[in-house]
Short mmCIF file of C-alpha atoms in Angstrom, two decimals:
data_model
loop_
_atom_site.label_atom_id
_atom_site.label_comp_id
_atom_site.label_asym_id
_atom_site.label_seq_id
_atom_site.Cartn_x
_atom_site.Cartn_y
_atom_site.Cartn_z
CA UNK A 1 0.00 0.00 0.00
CA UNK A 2 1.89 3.36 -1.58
CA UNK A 3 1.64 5.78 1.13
CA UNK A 4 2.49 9.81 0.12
CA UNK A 5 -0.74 9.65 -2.55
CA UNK A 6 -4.18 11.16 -2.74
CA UNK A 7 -6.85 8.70 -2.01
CA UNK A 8 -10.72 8.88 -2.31
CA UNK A 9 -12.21 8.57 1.11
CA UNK A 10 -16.00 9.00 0.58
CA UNK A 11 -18.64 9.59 -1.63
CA UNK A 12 -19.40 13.51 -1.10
CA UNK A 13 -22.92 12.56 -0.64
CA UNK A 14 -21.82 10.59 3.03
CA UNK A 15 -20.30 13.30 4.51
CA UNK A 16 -22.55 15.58 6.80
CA UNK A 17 -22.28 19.15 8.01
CA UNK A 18 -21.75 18.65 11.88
CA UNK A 19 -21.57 14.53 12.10
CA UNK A 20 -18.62 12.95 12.13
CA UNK A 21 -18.33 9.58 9.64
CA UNK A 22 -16.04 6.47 10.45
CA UNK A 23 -13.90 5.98 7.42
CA UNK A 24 -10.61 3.64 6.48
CA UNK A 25 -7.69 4.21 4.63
CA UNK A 26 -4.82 2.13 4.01
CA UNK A 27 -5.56 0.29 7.35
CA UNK A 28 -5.29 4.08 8.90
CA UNK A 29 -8.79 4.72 10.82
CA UNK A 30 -10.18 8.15 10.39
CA UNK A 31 -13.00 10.26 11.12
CA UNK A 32 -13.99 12.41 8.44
CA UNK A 33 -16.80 15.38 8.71
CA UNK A 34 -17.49 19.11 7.56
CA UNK A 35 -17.47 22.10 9.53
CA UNK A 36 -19.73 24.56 10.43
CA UNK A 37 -18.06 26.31 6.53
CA UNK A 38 -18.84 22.68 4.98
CA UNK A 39 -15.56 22.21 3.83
CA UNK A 40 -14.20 18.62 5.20
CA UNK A 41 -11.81 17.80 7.45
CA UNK A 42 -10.25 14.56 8.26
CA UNK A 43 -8.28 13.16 11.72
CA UNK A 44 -6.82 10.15 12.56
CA UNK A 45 -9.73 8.24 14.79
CA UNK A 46 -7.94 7.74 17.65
CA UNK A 47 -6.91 10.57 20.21
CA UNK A 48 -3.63 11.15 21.46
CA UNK A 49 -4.31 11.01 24.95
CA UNK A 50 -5.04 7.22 25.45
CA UNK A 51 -6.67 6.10 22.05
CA UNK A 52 -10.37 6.68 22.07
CA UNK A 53 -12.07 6.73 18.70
CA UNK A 54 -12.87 10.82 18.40
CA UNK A 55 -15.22 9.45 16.39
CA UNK A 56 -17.35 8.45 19.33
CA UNK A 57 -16.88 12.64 20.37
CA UNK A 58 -18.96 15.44 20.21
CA UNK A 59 -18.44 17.99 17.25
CA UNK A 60 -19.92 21.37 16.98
CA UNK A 61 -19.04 21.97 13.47
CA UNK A 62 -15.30 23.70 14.87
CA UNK A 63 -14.06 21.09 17.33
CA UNK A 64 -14.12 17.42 18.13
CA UNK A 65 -14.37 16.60 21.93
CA UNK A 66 -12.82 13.11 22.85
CA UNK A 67 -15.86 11.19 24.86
CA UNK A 68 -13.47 9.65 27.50
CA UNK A 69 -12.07 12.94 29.15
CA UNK A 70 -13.06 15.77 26.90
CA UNK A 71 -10.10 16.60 24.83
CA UNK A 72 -10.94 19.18 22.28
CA UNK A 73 -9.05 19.61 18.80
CA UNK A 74 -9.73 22.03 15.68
CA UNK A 75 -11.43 19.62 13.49
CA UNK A 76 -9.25 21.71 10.59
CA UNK A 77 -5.73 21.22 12.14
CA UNK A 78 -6.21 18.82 14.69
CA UNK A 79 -4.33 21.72 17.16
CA UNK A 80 -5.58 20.59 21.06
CA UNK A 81 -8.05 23.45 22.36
CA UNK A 82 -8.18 22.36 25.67
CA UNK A 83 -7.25 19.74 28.76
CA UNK A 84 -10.65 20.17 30.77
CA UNK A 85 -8.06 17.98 33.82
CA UNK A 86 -5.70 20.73 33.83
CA UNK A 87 -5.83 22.96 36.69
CA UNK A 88 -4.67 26.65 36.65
CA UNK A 89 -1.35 26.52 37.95
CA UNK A 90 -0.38 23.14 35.35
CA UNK A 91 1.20 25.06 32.30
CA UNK A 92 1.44 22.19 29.84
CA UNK A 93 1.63 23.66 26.76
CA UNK A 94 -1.95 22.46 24.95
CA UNK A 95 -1.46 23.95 21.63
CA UNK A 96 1.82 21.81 20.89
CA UNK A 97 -0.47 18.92 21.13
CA UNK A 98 -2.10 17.66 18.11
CA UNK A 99 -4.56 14.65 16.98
CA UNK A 100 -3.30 13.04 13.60
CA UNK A 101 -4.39 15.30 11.43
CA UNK A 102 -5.16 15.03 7.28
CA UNK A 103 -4.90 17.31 4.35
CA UNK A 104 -8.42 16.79 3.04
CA UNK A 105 -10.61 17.92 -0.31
CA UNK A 106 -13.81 17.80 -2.36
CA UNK A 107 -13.36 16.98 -5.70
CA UNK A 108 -15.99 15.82 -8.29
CA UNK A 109 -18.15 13.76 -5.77
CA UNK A 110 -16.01 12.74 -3.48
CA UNK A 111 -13.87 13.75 -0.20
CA UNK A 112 -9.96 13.02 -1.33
CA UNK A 113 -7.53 12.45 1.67
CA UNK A 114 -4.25 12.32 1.49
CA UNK A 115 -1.93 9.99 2.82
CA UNK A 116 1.49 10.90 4.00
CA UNK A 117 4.54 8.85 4.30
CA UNK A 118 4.44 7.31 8.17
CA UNK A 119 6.90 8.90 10.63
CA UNK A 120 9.27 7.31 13.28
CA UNK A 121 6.90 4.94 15.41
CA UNK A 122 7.62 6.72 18.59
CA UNK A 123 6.87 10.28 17.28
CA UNK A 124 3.69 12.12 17.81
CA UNK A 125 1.77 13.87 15.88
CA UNK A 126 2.33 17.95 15.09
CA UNK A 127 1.34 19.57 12.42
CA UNK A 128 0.61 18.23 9.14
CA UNK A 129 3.10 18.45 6.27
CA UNK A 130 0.74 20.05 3.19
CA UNK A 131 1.07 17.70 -0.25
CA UNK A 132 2.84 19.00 -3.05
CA UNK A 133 0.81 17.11 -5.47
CA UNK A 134 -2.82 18.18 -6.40
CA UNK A 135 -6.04 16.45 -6.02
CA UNK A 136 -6.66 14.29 -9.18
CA UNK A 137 -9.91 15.25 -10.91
CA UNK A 138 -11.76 14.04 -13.84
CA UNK A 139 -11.39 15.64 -17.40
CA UNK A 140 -13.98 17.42 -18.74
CA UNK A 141 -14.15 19.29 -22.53
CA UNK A 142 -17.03 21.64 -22.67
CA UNK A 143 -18.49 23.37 -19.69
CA UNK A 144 -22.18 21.47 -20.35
CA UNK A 145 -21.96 17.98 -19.39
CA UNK A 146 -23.90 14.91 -17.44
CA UNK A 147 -21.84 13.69 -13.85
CA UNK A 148 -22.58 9.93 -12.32
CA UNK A 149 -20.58 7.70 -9.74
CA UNK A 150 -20.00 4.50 -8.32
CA UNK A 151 -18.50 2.55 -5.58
CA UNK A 152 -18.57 -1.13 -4.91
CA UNK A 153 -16.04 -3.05 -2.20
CA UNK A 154 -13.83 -5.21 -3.44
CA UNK A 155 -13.07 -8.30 -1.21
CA UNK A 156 -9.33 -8.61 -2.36
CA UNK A 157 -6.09 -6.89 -2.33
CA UNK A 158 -5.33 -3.69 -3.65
CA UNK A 159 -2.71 -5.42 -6.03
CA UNK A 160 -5.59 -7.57 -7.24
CA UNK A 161 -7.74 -4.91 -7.82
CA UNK A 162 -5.98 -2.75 -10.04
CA UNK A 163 -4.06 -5.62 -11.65
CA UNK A 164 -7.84 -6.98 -12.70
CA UNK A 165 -9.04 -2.88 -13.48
CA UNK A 166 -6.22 -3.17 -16.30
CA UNK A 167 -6.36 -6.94 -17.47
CA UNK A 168 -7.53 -6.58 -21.12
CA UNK A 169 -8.56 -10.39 -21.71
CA UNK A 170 -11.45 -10.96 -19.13
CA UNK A 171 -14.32 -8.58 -20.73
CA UNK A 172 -15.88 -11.41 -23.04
CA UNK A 173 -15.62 -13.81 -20.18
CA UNK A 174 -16.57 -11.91 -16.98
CA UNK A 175 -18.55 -8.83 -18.81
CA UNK A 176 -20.49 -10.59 -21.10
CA UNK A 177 -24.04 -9.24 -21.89
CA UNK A 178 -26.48 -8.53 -25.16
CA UNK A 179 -25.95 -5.01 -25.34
CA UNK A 180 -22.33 -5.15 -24.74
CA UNK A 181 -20.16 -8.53 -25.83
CA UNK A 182 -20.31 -12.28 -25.80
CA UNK A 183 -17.45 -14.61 -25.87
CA UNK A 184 -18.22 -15.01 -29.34
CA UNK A 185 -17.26 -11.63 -30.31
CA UNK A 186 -13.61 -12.57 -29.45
CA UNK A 187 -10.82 -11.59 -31.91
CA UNK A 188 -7.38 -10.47 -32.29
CA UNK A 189 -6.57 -6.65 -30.80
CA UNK A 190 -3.19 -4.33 -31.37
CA UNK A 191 -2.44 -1.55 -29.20
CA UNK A 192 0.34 0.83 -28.35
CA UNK A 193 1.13 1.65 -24.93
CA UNK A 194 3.87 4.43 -24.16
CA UNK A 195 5.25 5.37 -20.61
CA UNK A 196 4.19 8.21 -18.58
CA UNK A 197 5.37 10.12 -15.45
CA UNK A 198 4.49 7.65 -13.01
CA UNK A 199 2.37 5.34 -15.00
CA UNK A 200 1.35 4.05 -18.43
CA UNK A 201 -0.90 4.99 -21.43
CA UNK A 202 -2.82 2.60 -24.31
CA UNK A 203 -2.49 5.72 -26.71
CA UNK A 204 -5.38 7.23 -28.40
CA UNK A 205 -6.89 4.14 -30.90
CA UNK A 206 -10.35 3.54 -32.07
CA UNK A 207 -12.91 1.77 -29.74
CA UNK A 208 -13.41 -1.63 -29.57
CA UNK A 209 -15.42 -2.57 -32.64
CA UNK A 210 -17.03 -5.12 -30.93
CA UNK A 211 -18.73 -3.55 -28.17
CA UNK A 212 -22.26 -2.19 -28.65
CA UNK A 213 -21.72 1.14 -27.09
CA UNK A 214 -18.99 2.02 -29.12
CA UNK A 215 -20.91 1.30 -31.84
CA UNK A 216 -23.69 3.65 -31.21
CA UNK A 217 -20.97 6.68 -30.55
CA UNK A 218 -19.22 6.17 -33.71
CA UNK A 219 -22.81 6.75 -34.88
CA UNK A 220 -22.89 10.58 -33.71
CA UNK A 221 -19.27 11.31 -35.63
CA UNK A 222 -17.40 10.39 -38.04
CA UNK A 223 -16.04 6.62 -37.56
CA UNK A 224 -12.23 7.70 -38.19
CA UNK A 225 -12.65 10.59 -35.58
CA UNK A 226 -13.55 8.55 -32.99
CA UNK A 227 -10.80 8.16 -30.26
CA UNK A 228 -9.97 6.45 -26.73
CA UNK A 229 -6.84 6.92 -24.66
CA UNK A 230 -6.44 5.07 -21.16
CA UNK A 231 -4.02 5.87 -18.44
CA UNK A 232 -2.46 4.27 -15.38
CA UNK A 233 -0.82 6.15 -12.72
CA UNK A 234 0.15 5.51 -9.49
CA UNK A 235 -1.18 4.86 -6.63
CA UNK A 236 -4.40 3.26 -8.05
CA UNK A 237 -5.32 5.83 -11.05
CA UNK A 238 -7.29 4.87 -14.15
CA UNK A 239 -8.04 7.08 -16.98
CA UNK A 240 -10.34 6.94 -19.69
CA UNK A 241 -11.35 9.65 -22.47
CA UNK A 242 -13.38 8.97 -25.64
CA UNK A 243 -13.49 11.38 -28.15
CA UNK A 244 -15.92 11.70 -30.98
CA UNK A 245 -16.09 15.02 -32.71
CA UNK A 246 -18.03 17.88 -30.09
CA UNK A 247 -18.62 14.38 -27.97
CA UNK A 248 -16.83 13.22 -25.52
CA UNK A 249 -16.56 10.82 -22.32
CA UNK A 250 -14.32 10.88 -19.47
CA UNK A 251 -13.81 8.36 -16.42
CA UNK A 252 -11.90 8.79 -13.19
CA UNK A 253 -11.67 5.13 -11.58
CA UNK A 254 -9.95 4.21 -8.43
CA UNK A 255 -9.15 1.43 -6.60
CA UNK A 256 -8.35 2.59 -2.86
CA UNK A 257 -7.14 0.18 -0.42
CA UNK A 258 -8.79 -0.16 2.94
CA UNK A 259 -7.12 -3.18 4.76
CA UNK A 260 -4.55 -5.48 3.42
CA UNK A 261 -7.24 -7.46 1.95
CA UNK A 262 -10.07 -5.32 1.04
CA UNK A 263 -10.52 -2.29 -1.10
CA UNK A 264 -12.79 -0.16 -3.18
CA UNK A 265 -13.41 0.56 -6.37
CA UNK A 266 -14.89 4.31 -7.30
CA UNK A 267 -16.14 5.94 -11.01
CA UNK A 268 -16.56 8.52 -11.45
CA UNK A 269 -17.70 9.72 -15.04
CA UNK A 270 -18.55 13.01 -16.68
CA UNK A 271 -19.80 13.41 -20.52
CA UNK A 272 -22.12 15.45 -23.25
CA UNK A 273 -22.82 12.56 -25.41
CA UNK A 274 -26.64 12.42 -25.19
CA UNK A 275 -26.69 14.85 -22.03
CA UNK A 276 -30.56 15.39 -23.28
CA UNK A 277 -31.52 12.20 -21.75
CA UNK A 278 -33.54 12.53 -18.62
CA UNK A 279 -32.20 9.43 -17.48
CA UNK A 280 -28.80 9.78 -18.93
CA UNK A 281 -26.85 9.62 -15.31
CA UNK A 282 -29.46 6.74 -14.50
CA UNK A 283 -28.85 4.54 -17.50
CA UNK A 284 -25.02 4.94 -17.00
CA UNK A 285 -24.87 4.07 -13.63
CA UNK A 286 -26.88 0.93 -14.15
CA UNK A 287 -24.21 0.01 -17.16
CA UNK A 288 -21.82 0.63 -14.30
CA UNK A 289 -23.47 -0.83 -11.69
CA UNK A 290 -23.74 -4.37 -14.20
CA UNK A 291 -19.38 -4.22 -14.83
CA UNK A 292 -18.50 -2.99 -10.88
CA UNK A 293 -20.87 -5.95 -9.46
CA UNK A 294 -19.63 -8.57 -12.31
CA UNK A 295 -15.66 -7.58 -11.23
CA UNK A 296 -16.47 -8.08 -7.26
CA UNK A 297 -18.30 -11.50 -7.93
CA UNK A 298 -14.82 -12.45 -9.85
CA UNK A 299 -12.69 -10.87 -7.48
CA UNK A 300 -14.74 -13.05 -4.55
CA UNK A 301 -14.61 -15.67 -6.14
CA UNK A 302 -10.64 -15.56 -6.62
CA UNK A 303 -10.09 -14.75 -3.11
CA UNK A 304 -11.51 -18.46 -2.24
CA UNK A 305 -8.42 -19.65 -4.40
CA UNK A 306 -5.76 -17.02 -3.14
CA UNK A 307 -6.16 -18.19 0.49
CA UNK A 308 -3.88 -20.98 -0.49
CA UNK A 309 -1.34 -18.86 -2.08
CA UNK A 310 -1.14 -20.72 -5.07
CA UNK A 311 1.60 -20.18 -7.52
CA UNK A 312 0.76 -17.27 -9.79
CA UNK A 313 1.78 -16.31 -13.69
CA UNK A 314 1.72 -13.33 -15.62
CA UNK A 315 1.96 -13.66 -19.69
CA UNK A 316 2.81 -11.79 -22.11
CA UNK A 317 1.40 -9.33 -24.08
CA UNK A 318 -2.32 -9.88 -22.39
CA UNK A 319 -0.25 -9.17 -18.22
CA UNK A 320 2.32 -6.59 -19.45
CA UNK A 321 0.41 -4.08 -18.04
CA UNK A 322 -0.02 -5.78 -14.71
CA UNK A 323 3.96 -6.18 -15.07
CA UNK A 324 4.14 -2.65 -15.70
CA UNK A 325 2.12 -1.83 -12.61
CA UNK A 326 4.86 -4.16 -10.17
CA UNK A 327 7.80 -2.61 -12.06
CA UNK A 328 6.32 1.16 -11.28
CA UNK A 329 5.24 0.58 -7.68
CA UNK A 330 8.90 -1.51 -6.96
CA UNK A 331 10.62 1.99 -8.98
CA UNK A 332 8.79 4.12 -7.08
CA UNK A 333 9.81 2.83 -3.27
CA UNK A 334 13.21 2.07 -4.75
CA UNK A 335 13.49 6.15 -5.58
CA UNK A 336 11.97 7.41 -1.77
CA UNK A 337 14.57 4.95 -0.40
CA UNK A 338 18.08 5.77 -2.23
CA UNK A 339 16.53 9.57 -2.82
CA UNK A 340 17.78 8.73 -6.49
CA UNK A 341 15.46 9.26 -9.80
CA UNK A 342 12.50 7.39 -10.13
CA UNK A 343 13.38 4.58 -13.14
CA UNK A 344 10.78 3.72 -15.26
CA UNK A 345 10.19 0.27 -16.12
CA UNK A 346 8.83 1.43 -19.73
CA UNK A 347 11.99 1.77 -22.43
CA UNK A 348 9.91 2.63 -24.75
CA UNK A 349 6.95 2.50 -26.69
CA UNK A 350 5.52 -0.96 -26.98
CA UNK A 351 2.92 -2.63 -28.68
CA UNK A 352 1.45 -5.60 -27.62
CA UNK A 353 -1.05 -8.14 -29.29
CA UNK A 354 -4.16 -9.74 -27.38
CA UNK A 355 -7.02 -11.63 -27.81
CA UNK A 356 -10.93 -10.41 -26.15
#
């Protein structure tokens, strides 16, 4: 689990002005809320005094109040207000105590924390070093345009879950449906994939001729004009942008990891192509609904077989990405321990040769 990365917490939709909402990340337990300003706020759910959950506390949309002996703490900083114990001639110095304390945003539907690398295990917590890196957001082209999510739990490994977000061979098996693909649909594919800062891209190539939806949006431009690009980055970052003329689709999809063996998967997807429909968002989200809930009945069912720890294999060109994906995470904690440049994994451009 990469640690030093933005990660999507909670839908935006779970997160109450003046409650406070249990939440997990990376095996780190937070509580996340909004103050009395509604912007968010997220602390480590546990305070420093002897470990209570503050998320068992009082807020009052400025500061959380431990339960057990009334610790307070700026829900924004996570600065201690006050020691109700202390008496007036005990001058501990409150405000150099803090509670673990998050950067935290809202972006496109959901509340983004971000992670930081873990300190020495005997340090406390002060305050918060501020991320250099920006909150990822979804891609949009025209300032008119349709916005749906969705989130599903995974019952697997992070590794797993991204590894199976980027496998290009299981769609006619695992996603098959009328208006989509069958197994019979199967044929030969060619793509080129070129490196990127901290990930990988399947450059911009026509859509799958053999998927029904693809179809119907080469119908609204011309067939040649018709584009899709997908990226991986790191931590858990996937991609996708169709263009078609004026049209377009984007997709933001994450998979966050919550324990060591379970995570999340979250789309979120913005677009204009037939933004007239009143149930545009609805439709969508039931054709996303169909693919998340088909992916977590696959990835149940191989967690049954991984309890075993069977002996694995990765082949070529169909698992190059998922080789790609090792190669970048093992590059990237090889760079934050020597301090040296991150090495990609990726030479070159590469074009690999699949079946689906």
């Amino acid at each position: 689990m990469l640690t030093g990365f933005w990660y999507r917490a909670l839908p935006s939709s779970q997160v109450w002005r003046g409650r406070l909402r249990k939440a997990m990340l990376l095996e780190t337990p937070l509580v996340i809320g909004r103050d009395k300003n509604d912007r968010p706020f997220a602390l480590r759910d546990a305070c420093p005094h002897r470990g209570m959950p503050l998320s068992c506390g009082r807020f009052d949309g400025q500061q959380v109040e431990c339960s057990y002996h009334g610790w307070r703490f700026d829900a924004g900083s996570g600065q201690c207000q006050m020691i109700p114990s202390l008496t007036a001639d005990q001058n501990l110095k409150v405000d150099r105590i803090y509670a673990g304390n998050y950067a935290c945003e809202e972006r496109d539907e959901f509340v983004w924390v971000f992670i930081p690398d873990p300190g020495p295990g005997s340090a406390g917590f002060t305050r918060r070093e501020e991320p250099t890196a920006e909150v990822p957001r979804v891609a949009t082209f025209s300032e008119k345009y349709r916005t749906a999510y969705l989130s599903a739990d995974l019952p697997c490994s992070v590794d797993h879950g991204i590894i199976g977000l980027m496998d290009p061979a299981h769609g006619p098996f695992v996603h098959q449906a009328w208006w989509w693909r069958s197994r019979h649909s199967i044929h030969e594919k060619q793509k080129q994939f070129e490196a990127i800062p901290n990930g990988f891209r399947m450059s911009a190539h026509k859509p799958s001729s053999n998927s029904a939806p693809y179809k119907l949006l080469r119908l609204l431009a011309d067939a040649g004009s018709t584009t899709t690009t997908i990226d991986f980055v790191l931590p858990n970052l996937r991609v996708e942008i169709i263009r078609a003329g004026k049209y377009w689709f984007s997709s933001l999809t994450t998979v966050t990891p919550i324990t060591r063996d379970h995570c999340r998967i979250d789309v979120v997807a913005c677009w204009n192509i037939f933004r007239w429909l009143p149930f545009g968002p609805s439709l969508l989200k039931f054709v996303f609904a169909k693919f998340v809930e088909q992916d977590r009945r696959t990835m149940e069912l191989q967690s049954e077989g991984l309890k075993h720890n069977p002996h694995l294999m990765l082949i070529d060109d169909a698992d190059r990405p998922a080789k790609w994906y090792f190669g970048l995470k093992a590059a990237h904690l090889e760079a934050k321990r020597s301090g040296a440049e991150m090495k990609h994994p990726m030479s070159g451009p590469v074009t690999l040769k699949w079946k689906s």
